[in-house]
mmCIF file of N, CA and C in Angstrom:
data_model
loop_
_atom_site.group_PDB
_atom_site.id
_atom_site.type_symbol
_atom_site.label_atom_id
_atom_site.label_comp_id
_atom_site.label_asym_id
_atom_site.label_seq_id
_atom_site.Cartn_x
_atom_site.Cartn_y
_atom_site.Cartn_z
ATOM 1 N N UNK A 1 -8.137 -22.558 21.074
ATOM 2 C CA UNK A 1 -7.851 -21.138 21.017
ATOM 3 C C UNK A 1 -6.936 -20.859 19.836
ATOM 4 N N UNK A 2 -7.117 -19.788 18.914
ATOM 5 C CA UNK A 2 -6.445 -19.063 17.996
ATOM 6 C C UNK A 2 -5.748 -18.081 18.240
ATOM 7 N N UNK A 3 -4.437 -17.512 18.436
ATOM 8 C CA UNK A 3 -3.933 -16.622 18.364
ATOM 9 C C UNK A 3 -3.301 -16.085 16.761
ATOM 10 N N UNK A 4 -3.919 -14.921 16.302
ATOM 11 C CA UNK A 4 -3.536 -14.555 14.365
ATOM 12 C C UNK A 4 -3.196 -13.419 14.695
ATOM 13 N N UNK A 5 -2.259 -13.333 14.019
ATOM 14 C CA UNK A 5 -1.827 -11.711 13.479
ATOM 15 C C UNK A 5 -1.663 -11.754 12.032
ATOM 16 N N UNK A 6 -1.322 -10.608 11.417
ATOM 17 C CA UNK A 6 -1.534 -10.184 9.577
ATOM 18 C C UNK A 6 -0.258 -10.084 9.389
ATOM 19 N N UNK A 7 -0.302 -10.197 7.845
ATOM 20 C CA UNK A 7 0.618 -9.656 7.330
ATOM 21 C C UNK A 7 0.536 -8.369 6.349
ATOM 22 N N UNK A 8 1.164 -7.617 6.428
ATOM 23 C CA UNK A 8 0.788 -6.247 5.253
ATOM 24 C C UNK A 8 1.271 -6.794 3.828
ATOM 25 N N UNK A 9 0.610 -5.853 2.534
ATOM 26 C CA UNK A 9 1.450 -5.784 1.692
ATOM 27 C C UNK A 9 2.824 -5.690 1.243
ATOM 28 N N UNK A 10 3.347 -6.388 0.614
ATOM 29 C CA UNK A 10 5.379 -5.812 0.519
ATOM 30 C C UNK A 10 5.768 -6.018 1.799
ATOM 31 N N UNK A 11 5.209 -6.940 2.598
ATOM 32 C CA UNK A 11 6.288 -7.090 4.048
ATOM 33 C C UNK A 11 7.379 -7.871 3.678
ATOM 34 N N UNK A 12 7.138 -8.645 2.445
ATOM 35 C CA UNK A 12 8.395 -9.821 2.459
ATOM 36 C C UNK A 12 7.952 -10.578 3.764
ATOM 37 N N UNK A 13 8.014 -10.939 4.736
ATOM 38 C CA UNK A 13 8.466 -11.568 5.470
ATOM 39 C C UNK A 13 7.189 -12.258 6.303
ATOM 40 N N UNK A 14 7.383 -13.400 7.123
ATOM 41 C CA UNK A 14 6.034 -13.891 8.024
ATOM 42 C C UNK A 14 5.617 -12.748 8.962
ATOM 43 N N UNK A 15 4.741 -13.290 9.708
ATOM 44 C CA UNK A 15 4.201 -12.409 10.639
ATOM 45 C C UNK A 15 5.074 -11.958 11.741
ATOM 46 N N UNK A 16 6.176 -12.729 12.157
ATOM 47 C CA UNK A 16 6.478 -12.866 13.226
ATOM 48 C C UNK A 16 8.237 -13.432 12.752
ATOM 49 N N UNK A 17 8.801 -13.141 11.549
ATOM 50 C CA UNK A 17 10.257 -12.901 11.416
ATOM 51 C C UNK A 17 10.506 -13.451 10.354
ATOM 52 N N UNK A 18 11.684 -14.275 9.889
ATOM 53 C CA UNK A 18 12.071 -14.880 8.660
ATOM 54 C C UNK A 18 11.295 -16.063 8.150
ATOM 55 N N UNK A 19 11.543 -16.703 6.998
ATOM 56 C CA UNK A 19 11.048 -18.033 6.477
ATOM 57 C C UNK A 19 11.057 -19.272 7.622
ATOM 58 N N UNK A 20 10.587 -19.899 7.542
ATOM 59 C CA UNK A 20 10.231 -20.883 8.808
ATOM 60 C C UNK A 20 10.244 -22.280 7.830
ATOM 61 N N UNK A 21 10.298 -23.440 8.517
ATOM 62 C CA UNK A 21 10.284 -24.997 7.755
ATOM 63 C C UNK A 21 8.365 -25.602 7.649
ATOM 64 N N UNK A 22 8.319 -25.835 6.927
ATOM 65 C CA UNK A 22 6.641 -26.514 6.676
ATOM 66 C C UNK A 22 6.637 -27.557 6.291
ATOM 67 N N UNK A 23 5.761 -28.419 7.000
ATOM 68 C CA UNK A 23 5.479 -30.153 6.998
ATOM 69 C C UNK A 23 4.083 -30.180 6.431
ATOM 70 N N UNK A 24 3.373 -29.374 5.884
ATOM 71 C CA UNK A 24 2.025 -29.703 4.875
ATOM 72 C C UNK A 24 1.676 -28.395 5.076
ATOM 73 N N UNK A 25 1.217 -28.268 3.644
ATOM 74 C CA UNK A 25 0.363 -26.837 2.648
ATOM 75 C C UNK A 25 -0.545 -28.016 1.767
ATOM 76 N N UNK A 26 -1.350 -26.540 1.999
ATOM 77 C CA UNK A 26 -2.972 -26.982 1.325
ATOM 78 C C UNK A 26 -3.279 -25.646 0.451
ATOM 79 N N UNK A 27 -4.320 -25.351 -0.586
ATOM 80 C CA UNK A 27 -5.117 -24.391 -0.964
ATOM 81 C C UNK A 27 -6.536 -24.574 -0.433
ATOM 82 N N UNK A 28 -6.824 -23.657 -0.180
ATOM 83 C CA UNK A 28 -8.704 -23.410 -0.078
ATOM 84 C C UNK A 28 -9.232 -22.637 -0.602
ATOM 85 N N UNK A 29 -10.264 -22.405 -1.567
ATOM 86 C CA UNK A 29 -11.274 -21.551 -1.630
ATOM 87 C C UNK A 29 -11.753 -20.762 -0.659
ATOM 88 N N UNK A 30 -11.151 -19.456 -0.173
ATOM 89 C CA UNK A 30 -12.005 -18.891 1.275
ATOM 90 C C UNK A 30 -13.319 -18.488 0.703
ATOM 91 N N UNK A 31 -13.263 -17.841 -0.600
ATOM 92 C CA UNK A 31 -15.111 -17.287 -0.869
ATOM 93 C C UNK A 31 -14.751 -17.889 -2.233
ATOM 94 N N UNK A 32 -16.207 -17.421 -3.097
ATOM 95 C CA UNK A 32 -15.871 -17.397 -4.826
ATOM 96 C C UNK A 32 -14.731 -16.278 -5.267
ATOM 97 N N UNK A 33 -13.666 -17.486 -6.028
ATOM 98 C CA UNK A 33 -12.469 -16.188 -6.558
ATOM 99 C C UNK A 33 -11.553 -15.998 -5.562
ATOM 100 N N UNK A 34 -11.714 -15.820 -4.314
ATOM 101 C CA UNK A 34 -10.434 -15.624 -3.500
ATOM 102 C C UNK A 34 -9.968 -17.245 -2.717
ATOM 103 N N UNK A 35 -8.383 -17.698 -3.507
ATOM 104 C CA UNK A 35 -8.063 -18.387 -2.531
ATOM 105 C C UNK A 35 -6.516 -18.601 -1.858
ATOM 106 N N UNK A 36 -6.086 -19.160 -0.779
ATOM 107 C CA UNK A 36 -5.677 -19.015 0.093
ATOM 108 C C UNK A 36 -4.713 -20.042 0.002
ATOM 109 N N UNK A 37 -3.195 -20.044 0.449
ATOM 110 C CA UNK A 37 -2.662 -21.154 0.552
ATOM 111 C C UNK A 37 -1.705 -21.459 1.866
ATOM 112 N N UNK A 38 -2.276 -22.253 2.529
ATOM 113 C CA UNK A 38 -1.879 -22.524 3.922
ATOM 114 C C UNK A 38 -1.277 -23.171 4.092
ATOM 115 N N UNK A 39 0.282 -22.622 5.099
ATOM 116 C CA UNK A 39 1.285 -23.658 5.314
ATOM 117 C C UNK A 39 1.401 -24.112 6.727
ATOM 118 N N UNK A 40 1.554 -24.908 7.255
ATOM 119 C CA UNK A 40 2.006 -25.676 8.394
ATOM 120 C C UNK A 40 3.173 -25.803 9.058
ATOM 121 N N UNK A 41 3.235 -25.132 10.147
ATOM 122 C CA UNK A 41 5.062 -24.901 10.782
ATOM 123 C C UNK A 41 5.496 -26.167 11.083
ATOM 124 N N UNK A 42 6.326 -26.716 11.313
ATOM 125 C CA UNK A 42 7.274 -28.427 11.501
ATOM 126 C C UNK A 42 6.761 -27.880 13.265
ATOM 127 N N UNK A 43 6.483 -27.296 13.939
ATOM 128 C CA UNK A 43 5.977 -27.441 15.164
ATOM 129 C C UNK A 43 4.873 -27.584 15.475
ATOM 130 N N UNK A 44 4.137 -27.731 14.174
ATOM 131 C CA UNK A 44 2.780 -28.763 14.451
ATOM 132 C C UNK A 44 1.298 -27.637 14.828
ATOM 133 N N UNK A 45 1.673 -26.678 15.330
ATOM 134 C CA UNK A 45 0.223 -25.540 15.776
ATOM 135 C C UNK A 45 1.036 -24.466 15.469
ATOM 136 N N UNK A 46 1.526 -23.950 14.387
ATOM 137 C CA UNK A 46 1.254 -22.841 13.380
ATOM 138 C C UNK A 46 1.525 -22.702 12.387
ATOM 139 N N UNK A 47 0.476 -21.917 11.975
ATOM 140 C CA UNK A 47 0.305 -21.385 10.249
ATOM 141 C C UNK A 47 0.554 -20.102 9.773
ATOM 142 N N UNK A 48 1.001 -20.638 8.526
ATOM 143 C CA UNK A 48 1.119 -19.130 7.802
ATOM 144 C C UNK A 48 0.059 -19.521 6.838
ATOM 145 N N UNK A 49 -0.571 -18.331 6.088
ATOM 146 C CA UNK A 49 -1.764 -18.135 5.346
ATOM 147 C C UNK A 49 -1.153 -17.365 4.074
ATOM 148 N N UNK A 50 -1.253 -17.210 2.877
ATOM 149 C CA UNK A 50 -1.057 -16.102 1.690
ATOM 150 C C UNK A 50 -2.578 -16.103 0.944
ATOM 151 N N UNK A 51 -2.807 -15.015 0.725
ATOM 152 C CA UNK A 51 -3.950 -14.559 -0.013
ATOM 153 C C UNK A 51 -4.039 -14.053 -1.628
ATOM 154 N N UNK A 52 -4.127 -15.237 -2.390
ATOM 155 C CA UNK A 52 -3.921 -15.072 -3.650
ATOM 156 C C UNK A 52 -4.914 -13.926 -3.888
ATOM 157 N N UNK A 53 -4.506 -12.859 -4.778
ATOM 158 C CA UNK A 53 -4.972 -11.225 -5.736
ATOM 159 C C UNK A 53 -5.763 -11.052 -4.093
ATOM 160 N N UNK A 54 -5.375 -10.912 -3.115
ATOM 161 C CA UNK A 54 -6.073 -10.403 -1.953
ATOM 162 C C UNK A 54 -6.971 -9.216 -2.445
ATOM 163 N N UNK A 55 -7.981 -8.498 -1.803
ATOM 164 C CA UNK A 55 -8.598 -7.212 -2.320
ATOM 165 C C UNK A 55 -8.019 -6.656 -1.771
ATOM 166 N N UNK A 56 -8.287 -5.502 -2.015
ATOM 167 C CA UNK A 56 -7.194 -4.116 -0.809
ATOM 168 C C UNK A 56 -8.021 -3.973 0.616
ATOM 169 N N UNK A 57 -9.326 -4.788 0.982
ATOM 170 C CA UNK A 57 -9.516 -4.287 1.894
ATOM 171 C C UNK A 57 -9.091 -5.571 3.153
ATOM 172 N N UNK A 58 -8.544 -6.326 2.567
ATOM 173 C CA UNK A 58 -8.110 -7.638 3.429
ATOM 174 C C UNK A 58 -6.156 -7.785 3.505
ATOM 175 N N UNK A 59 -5.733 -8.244 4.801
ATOM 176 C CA UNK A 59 -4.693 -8.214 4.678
ATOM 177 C C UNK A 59 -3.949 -9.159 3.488
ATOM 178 N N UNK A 60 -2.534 -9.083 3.303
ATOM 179 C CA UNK A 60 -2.247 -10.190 2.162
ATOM 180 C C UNK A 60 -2.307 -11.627 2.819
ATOM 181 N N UNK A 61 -1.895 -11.680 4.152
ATOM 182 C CA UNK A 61 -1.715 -13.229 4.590
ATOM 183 C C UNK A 61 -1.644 -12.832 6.299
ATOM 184 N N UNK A 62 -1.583 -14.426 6.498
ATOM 185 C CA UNK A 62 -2.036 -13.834 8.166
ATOM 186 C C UNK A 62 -1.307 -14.630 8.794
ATOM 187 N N UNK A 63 -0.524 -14.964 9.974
ATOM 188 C CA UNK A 63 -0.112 -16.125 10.327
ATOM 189 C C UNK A 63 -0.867 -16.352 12.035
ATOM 190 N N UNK A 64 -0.905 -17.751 12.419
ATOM 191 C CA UNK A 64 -1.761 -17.843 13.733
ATOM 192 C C UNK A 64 -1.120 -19.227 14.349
ATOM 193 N N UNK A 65 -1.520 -19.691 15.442
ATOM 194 C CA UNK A 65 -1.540 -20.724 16.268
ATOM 195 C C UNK A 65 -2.361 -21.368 17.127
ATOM 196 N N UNK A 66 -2.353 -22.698 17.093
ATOM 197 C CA UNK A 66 -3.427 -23.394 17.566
ATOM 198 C C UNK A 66 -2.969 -24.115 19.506
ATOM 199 N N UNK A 67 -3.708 -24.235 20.356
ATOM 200 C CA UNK A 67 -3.381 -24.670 21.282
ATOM 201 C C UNK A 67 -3.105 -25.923 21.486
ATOM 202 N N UNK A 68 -4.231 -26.490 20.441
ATOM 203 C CA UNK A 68 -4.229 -27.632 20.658
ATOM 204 C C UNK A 68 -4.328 -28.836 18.990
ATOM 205 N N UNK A 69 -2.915 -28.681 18.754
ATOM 206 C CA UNK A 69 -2.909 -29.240 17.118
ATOM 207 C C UNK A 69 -3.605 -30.513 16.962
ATOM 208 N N UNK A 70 -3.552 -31.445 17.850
ATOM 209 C CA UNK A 70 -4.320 -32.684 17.991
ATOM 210 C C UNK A 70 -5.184 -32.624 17.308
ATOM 211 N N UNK A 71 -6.227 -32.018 17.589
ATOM 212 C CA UNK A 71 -7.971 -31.581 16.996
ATOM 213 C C UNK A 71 -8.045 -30.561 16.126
ATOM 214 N N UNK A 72 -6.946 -30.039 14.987
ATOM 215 C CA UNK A 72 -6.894 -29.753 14.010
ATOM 216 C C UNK A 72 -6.656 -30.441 12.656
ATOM 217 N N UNK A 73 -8.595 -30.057 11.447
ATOM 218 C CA UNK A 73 -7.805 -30.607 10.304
ATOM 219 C C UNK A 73 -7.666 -29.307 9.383
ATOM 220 N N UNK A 74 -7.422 -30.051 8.140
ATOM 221 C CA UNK A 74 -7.356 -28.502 7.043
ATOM 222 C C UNK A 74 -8.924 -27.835 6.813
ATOM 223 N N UNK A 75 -10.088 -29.055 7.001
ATOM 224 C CA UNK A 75 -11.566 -28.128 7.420
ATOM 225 C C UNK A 75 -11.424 -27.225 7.936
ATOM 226 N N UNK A 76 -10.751 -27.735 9.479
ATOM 227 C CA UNK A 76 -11.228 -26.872 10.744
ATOM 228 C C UNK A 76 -10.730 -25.398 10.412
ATOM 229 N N UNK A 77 -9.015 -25.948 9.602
ATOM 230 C CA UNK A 77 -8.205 -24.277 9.537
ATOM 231 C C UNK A 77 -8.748 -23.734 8.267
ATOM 232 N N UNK A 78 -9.477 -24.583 7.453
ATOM 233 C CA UNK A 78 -10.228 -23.745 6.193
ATOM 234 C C UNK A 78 -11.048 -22.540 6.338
ATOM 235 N N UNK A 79 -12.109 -23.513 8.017
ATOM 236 C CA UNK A 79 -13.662 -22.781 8.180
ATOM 237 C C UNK A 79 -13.233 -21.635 8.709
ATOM 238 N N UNK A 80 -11.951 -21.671 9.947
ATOM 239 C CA UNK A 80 -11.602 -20.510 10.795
ATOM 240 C C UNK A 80 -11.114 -19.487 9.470
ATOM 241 N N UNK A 81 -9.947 -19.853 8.752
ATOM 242 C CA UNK A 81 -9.688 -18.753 7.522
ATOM 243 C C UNK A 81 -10.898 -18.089 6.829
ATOM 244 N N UNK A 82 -12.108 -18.813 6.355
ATOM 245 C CA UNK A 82 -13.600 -18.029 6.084
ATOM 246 C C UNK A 82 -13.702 -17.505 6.813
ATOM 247 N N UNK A 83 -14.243 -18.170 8.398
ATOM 248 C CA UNK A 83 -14.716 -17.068 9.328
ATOM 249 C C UNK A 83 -13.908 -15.523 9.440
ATOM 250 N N UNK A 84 -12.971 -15.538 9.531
ATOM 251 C CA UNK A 84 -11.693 -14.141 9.690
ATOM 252 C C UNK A 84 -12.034 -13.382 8.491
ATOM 253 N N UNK A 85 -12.290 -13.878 6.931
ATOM 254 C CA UNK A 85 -12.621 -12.993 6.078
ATOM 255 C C UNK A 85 -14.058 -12.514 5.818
ATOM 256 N N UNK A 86 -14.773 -13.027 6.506
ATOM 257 C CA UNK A 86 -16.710 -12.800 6.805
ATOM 258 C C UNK A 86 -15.890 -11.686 7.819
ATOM 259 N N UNK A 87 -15.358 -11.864 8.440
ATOM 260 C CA UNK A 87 -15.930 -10.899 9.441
ATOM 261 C C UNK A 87 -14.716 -9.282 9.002
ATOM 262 N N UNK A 88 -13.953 -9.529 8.396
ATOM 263 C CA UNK A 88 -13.247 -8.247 7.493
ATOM 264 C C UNK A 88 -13.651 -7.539 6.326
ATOM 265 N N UNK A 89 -14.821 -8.370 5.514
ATOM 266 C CA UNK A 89 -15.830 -8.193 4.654
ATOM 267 C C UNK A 89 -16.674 -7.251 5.082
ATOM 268 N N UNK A 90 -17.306 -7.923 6.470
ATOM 269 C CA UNK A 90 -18.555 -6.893 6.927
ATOM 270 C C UNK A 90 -17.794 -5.549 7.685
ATOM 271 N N UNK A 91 -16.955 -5.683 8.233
ATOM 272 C CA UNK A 91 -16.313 -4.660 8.701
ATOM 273 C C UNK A 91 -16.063 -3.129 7.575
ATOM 274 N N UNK A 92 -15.380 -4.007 6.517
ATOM 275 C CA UNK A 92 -15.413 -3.190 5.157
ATOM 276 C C UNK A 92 -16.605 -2.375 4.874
ATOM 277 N N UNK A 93 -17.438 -3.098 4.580
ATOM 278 C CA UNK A 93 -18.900 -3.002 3.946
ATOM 279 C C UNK A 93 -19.713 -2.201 5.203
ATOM 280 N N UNK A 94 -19.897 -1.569 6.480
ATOM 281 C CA UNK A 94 -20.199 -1.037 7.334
ATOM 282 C C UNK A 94 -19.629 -0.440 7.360
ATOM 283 N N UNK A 95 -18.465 0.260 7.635
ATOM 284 C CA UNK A 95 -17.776 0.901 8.463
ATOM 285 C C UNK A 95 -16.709 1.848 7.394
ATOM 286 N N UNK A 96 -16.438 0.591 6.129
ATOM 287 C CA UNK A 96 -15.955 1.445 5.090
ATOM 288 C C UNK A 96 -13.934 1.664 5.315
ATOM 289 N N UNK A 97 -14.191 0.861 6.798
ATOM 290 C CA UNK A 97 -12.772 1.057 7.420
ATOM 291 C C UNK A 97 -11.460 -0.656 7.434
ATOM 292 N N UNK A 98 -10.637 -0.548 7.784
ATOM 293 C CA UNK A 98 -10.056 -1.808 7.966
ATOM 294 C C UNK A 98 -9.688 -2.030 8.650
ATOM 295 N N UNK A 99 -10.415 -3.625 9.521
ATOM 296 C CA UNK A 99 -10.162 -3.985 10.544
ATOM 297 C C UNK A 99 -8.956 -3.949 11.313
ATOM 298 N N UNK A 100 -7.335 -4.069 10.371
ATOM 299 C CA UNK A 100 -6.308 -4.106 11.263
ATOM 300 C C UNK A 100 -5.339 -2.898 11.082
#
């Protein structure tokens, strides 16, 4: 299970309060041109996300948590970060509106 919330533009800050400690960051490619750099909380099941030149119709960064960190790699949190922007893409592109 995933629990994510966003971050806005100019929040300064995580999702959920001040700077936090990180035990591994990665980059990913989420599509062509947009990518992402994901950090890892020292408590092992959560992340913060930043969205390098984000578009305006996607938040800047997102932060979330995993239930079960065991059976997490940087794939798994790569594919879930794609999946979240497929589905804010089409939201865009239909609806013309933003998801959060």
């Amino acid at each position: 299970m995933v629990n994510m919330g966003v971050r806005m533009r100019g929040s300064g800050e995580g999702v959920d309060g001040p700077p936090y400690s990180y035990d591994d960051s990665w980059s990913c490619e989420v599509e062509p041109g947009l990518m992402a750099h994901v950090r890892r909380r020292v408590d092992g099941r959560s992340f913060d996300v930043d969205f390098v030149d984000a578009p305006a119709w996607m938040p800047a960064g997102m932060g979330f948590s995993v239930s079960d960190p065991e059976h997490v790699s940087h794939e798994s949190i790569d594919e879930e970060i794609r999946r979240d922007v497929r589905v804010w893409r089409r939201e865009w592109e239909e609806t013309g509106r933003l998801w959060f």
